[in-house]
Coordinates of C-alpha atoms in Angstrom, one line a residue:
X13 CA 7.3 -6.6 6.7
X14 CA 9.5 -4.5 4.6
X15 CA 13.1 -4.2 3.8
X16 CA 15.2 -2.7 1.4
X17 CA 19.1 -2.8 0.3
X18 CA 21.5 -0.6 1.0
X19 CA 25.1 -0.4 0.3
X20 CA 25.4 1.5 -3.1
X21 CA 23.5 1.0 -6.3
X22 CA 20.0 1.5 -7.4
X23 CA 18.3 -1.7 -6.3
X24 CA 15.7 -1.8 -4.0
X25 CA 14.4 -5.3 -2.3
X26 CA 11.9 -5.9 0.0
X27 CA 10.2 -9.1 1.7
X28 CA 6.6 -8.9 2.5
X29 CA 4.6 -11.3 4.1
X30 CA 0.8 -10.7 3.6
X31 CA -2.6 -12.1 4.8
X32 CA -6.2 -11.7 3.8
X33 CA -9.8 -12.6 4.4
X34 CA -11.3 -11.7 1.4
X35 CA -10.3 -13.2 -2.2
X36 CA -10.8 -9.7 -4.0
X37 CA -8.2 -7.9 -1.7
X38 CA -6.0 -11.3 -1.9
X39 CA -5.8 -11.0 -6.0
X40 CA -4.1 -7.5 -5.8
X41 CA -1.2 -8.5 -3.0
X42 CA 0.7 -9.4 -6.1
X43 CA 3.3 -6.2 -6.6
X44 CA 2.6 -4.5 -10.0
X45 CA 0.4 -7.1 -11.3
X46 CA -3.2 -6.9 -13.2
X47 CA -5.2 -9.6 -11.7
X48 CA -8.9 -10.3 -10.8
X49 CA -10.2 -13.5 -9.5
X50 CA -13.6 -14.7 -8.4
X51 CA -14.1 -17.6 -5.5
X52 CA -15.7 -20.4 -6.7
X53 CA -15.5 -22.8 -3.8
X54 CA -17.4 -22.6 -0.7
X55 CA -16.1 -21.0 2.5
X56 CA -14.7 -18.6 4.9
X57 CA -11.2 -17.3 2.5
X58 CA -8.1 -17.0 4.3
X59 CA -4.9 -15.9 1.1
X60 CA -1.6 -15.6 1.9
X61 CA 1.1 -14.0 0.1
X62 CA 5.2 -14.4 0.4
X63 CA 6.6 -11.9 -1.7
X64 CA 10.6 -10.6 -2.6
X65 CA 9.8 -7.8 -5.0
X66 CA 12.9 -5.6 -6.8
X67 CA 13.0 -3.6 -9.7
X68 CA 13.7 -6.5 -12.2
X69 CA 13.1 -9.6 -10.0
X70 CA 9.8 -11.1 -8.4
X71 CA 9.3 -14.1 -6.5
X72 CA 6.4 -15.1 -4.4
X73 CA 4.5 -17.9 -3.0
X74 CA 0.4 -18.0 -2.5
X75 CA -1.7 -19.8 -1.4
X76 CA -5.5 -19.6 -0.6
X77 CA -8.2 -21.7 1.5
X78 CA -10.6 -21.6 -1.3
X79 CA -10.3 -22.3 -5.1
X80 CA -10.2 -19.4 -7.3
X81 CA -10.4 -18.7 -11.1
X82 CA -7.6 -16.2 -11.8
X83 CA -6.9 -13.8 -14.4
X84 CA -3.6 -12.5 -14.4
X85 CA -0.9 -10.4 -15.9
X86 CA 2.3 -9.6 -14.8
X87 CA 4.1 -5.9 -14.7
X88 CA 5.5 -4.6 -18.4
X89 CA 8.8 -6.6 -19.4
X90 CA 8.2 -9.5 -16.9
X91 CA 8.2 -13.2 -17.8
X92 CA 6.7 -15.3 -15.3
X93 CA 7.5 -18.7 -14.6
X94 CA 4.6 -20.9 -12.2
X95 CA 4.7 -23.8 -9.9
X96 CA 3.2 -25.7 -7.7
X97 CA 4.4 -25.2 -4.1
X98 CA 1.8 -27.8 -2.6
X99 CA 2.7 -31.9 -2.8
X100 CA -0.9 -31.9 -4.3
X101 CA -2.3 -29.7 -6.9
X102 CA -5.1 -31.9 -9.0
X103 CA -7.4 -29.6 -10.5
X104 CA -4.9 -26.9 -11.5
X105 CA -5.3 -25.9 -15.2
X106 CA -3.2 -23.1 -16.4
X107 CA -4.7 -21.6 -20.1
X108 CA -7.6 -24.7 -19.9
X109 CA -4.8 -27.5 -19.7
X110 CA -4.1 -29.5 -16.9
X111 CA -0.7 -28.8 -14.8
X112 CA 1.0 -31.9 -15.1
X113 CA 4.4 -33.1 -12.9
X114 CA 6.7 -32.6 -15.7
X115 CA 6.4 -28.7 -16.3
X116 CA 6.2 -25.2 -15.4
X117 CA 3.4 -22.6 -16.2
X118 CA 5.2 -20.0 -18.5
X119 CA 3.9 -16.3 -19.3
X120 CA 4.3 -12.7 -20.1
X121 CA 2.3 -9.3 -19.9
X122 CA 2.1 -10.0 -23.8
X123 CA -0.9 -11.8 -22.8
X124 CA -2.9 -12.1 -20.2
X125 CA -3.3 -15.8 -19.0
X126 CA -5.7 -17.4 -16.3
X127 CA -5.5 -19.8 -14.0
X128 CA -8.2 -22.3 -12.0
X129 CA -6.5 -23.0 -8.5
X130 CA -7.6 -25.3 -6.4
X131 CA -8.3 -24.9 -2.3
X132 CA -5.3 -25.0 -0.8
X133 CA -3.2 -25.5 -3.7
X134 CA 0.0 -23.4 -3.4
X135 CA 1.6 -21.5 -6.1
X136 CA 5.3 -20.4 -6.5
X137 CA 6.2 -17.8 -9.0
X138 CA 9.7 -16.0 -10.5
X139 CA 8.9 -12.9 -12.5
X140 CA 12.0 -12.0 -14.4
X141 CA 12.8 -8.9 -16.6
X142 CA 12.9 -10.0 -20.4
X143 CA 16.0 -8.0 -21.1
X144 CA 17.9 -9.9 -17.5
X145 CA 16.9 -13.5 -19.1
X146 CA 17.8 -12.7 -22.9
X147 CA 21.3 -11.0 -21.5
X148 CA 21.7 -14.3 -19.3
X149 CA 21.1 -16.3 -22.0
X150 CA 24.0 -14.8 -24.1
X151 CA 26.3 -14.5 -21.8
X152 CA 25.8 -18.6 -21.2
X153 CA 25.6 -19.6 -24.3
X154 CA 28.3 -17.0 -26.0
X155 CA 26.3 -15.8 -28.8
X156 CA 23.6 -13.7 -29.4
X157 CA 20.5 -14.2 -26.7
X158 CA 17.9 -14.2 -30.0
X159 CA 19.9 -17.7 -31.5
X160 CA 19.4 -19.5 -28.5
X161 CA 15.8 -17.9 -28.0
X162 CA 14.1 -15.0 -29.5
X163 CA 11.6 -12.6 -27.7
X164 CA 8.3 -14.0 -29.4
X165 CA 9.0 -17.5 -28.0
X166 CA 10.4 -16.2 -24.5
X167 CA 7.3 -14.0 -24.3
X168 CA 4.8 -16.9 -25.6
X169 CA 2.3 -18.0 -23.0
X170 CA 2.8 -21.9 -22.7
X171 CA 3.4 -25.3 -20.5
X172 CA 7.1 -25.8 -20.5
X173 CA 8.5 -29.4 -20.0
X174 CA 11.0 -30.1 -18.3
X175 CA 13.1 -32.9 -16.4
X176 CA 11.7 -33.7 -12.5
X177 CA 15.2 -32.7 -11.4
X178 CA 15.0 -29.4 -13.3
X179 CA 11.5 -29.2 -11.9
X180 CA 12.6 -29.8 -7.9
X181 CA 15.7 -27.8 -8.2
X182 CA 13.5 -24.3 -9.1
X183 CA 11.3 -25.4 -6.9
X184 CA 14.2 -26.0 -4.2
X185 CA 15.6 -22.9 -4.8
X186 CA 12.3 -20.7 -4.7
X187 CA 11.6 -22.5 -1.2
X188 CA 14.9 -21.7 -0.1
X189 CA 14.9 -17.7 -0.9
X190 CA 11.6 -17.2 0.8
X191 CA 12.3 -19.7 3.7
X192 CA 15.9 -17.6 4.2
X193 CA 14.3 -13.9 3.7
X194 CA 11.2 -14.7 6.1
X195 CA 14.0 -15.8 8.9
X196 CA 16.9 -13.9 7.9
X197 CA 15.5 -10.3 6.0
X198 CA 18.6 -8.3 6.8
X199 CA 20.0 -10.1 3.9
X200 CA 18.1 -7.8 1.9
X201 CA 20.4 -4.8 3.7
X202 CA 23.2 -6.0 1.4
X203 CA 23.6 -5.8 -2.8
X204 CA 25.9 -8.1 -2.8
X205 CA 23.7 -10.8 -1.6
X206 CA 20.6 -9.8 -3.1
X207 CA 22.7 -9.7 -6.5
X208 CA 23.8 -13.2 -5.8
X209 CA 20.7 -14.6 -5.3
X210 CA 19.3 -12.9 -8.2
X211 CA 21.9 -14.6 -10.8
X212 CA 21.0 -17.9 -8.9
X213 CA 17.7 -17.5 -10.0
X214 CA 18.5 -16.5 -13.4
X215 CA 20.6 -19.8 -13.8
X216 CA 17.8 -22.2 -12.7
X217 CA 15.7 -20.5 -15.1
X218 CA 18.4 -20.7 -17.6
X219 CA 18.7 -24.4 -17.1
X220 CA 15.2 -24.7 -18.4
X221 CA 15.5 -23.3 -21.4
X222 CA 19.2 -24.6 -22.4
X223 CA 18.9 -27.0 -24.1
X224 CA 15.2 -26.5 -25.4
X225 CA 13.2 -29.6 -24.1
X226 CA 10.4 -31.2 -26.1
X227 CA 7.5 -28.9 -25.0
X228 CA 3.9 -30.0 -23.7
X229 CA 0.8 -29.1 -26.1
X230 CA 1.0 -25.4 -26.8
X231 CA -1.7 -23.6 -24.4
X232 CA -2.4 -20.9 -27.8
X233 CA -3.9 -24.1 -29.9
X234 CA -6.4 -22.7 -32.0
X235 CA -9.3 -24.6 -31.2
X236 CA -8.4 -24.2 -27.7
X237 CA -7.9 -20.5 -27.8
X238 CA -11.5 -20.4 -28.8
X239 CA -12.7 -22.3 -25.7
X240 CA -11.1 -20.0 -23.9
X241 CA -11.7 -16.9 -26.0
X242 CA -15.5 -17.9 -25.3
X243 CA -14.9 -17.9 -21.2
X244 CA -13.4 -14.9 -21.5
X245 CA -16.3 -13.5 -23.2
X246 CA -18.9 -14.7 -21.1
X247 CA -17.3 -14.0 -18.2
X248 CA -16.9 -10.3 -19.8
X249 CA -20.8 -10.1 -19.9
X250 CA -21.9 -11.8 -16.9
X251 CA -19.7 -8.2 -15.2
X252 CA -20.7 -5.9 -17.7
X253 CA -24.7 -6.4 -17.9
X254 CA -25.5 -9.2 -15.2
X255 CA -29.2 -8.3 -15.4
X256 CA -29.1 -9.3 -18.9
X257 CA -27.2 -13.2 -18.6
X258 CA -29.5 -14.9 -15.5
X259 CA -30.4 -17.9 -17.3
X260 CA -27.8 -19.9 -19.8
X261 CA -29.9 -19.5 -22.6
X262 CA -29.6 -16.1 -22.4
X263 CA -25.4 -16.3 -22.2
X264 CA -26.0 -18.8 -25.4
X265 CA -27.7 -16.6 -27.4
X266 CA -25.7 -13.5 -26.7
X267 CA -22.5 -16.1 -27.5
X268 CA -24.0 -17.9 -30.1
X269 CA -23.6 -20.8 -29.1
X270 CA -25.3 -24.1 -28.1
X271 CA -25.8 -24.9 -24.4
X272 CA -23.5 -27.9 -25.0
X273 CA -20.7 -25.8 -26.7
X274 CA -21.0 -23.7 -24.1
X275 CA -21.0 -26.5 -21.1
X276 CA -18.0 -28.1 -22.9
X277 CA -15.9 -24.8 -23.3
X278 CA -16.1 -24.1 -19.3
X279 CA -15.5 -27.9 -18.7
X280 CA -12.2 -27.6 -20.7
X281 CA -11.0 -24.7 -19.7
X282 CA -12.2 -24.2 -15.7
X283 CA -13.5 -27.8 -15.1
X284 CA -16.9 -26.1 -13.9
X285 CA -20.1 -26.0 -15.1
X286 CA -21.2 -22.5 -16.6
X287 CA -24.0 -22.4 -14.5
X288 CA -21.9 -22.6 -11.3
X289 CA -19.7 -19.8 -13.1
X290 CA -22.3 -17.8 -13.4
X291 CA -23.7 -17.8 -10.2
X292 CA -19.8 -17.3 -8.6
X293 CA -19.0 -14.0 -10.7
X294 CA -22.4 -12.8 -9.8
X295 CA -22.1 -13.1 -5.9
X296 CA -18.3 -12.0 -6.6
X297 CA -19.7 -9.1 -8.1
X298 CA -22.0 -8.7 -5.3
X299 CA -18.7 -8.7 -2.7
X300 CA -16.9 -6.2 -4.5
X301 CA -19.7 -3.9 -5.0
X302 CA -20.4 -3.9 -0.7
X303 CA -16.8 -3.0 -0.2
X304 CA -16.9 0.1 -2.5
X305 CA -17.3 2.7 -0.6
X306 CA -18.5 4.8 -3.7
X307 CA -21.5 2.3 -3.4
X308 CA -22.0 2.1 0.5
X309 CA -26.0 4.6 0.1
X310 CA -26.9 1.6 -1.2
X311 CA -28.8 -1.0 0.6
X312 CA -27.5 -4.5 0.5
X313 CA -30.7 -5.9 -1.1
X314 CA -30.6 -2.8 -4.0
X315 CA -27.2 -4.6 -4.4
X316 CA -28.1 -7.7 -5.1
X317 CA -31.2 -7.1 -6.9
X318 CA -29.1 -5.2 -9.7
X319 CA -26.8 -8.2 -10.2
X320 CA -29.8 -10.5 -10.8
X321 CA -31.0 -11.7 -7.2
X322 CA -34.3 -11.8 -6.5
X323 CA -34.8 -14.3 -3.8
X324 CA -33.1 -12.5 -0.6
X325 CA -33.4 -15.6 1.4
X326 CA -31.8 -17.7 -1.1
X327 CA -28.8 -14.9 -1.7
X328 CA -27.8 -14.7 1.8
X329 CA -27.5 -18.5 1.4
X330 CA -25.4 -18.4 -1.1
X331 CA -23.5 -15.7 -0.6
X332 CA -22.5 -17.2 3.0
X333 CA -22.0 -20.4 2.0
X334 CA -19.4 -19.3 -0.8
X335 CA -17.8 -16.6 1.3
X336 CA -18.4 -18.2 5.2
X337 CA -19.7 -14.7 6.1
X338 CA -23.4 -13.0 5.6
X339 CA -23.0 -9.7 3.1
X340 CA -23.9 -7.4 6.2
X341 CA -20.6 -8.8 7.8
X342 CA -18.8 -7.8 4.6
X343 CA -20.4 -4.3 4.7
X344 CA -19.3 -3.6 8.1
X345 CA -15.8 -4.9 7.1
X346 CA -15.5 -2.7 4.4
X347 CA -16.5 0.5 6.6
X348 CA -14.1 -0.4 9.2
X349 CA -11.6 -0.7 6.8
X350 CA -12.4 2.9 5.4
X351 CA -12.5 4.2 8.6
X352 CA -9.0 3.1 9.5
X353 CA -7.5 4.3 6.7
X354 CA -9.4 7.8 7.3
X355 CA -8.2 8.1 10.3

């Protein structure tokens, strides 16, 4: 569903509700976004996407039936602000930390962050323009938005405490917008309440920052940069050579690292084992590679053997117990797909 404002001015709004089957197509829903995530729980995937996107303004819920490592950055200028949406969300990390009850996830397209979300955890997000929140900022406070805040710290990735009423009235508000536009999206036909909304937002946001509350363990700590810093890497050449990184003593010595650094680091950061990791990029790498249609002359077992899987009988295992479907079903998805959009 789309629909836009009208009514003079240059702003353009639309509500879009979105489904998918298939976590890869799921991480690029998101409106102006860089994102790729891998599956790394077992099952058939069902994501869903509410989104209000406008030129300076973003909010969105998701949700997915599997749990998903994500890594994510939003469009130039935008600071995002993250939430849980679901009454239960244990086993959420944000940056390697743990989401706890008394703050919001905080980040800009200075720096890519990543995310481990659980099954059926829901997300709420509010992607603001920098310039919108600093010229907010000064007009509440009457002075210059860079006293109250400057860009570095409104830009700095981070877990934000706050107050539980703080907390449940974004989180009221966010409901509410999405709730209203999913029943009501003629609202969107009018500036005036699409501008009215938009300075609601900007106020609850606002309220978070003024005055500055005592913030949660910064999620840039140095040693804890390096855990991550060393996910990132592996994860960077399990994609880029998976023939070469089959076995964890291969990923150690290419990382230099101990197996136990290296078991601790993806313990602290995605609360997985890096064996499990590896296997899940792999066979996410498999899934992408059957639904490029550059890549459709070759068989499925030439694709799996070049990402490291030997045993054909154990692959299809694995493969359908992560995704719920055998890869042939995923190949015939992806042709229908391309023949649709031929067509």
């Amino acid at each position: 569903m789309e629909y836009a404002t009208s009514g003079g001015g240059s702003s353009f709004a639309q509500f879009q509700l979105k489904r998918t089957e298939d976590v890869h197509i799921h991480a690029q829903q998101l409106q102006s976004w860089e994102q790729e995530y891998e599956q790394v729980s077992r099952g058939p995937f069902h994501g869903e996407v509410r989104e209000l996107t406008a030129p300076s303004l973003q909010i969105f819920e998701e949700r997915a039936s599997c749990a998903t490592v994500q890594y994510c950055k939003p469009w130039h200028g935008g600071i995002w602000i993250g939430l849980p949406s679901t009454a239960s969300y244990d086993g959420l990390r944000f940056m390697g930390h743990s989401v706890a009850d008394a703050v919001v996830m905080w980040a800009s397209n200075e720096q890519p962050f990543d995310l481990l979300v659980p099954a059926a955890v829901g997300l709420y997000g509010v992607v603001l323009d920098l310039r919108d929140l600093q010229q907010h900022l000064s007009w509440r406070e009457g002075v210059p938005s860079d006293s109250v805040w400057t860009a570095d710290a409104l830009t700095a990735a981070r877990l934000h405490s706050l107050g539980t009423a703080q907390r449940q009235r974004m989180a009221g508000l966010v409901r509410e917008v999405l709730r209203n536009l999913e029943e009501n999206p003629h609202v969107l036909q009018h500036s005036a309440s699409y501008h009215a909304m938009h300075h609601a937002i900007l106020g609850v946001v606002c309220d978070l920052l003024i005055p500055q509350a005592a913030r949660h363990p910064a999620a840039d700590e140095p040693s804890h940069r390096r855990r991550r810093a060393l996910v990132r890497r592996a994860r960077q050449l399990i994609l880029e050579r998976p023939q070469d990184f089959l076995h964890l003593s291969q990923l150690c010595a290419a990382l230099h690292v101990t197996r136990r650094t290296l078991h601790n680091c993806f313990d602290t950061v995605l609360g997985i084992s890096p064996a499990a990791y590896l296997r899940e990029v792999r066979l996410n790498a498999v899934r992408r590679a059957l639904q490029d249609p550059d890549l459709a002359h070759l068989s499925i077992t030439d694709v799996a053997a070049q990402l490291g899987f030997w045993h054909m009988g154990h692959f299809g295992q694995e493969y359908k117990a992560l995704f719920g479907e055998p890869p042939s079903q995923t190949r015939r998805n992806a042709i229908g797909r391309q023949l649709c959009v031929c067509q």
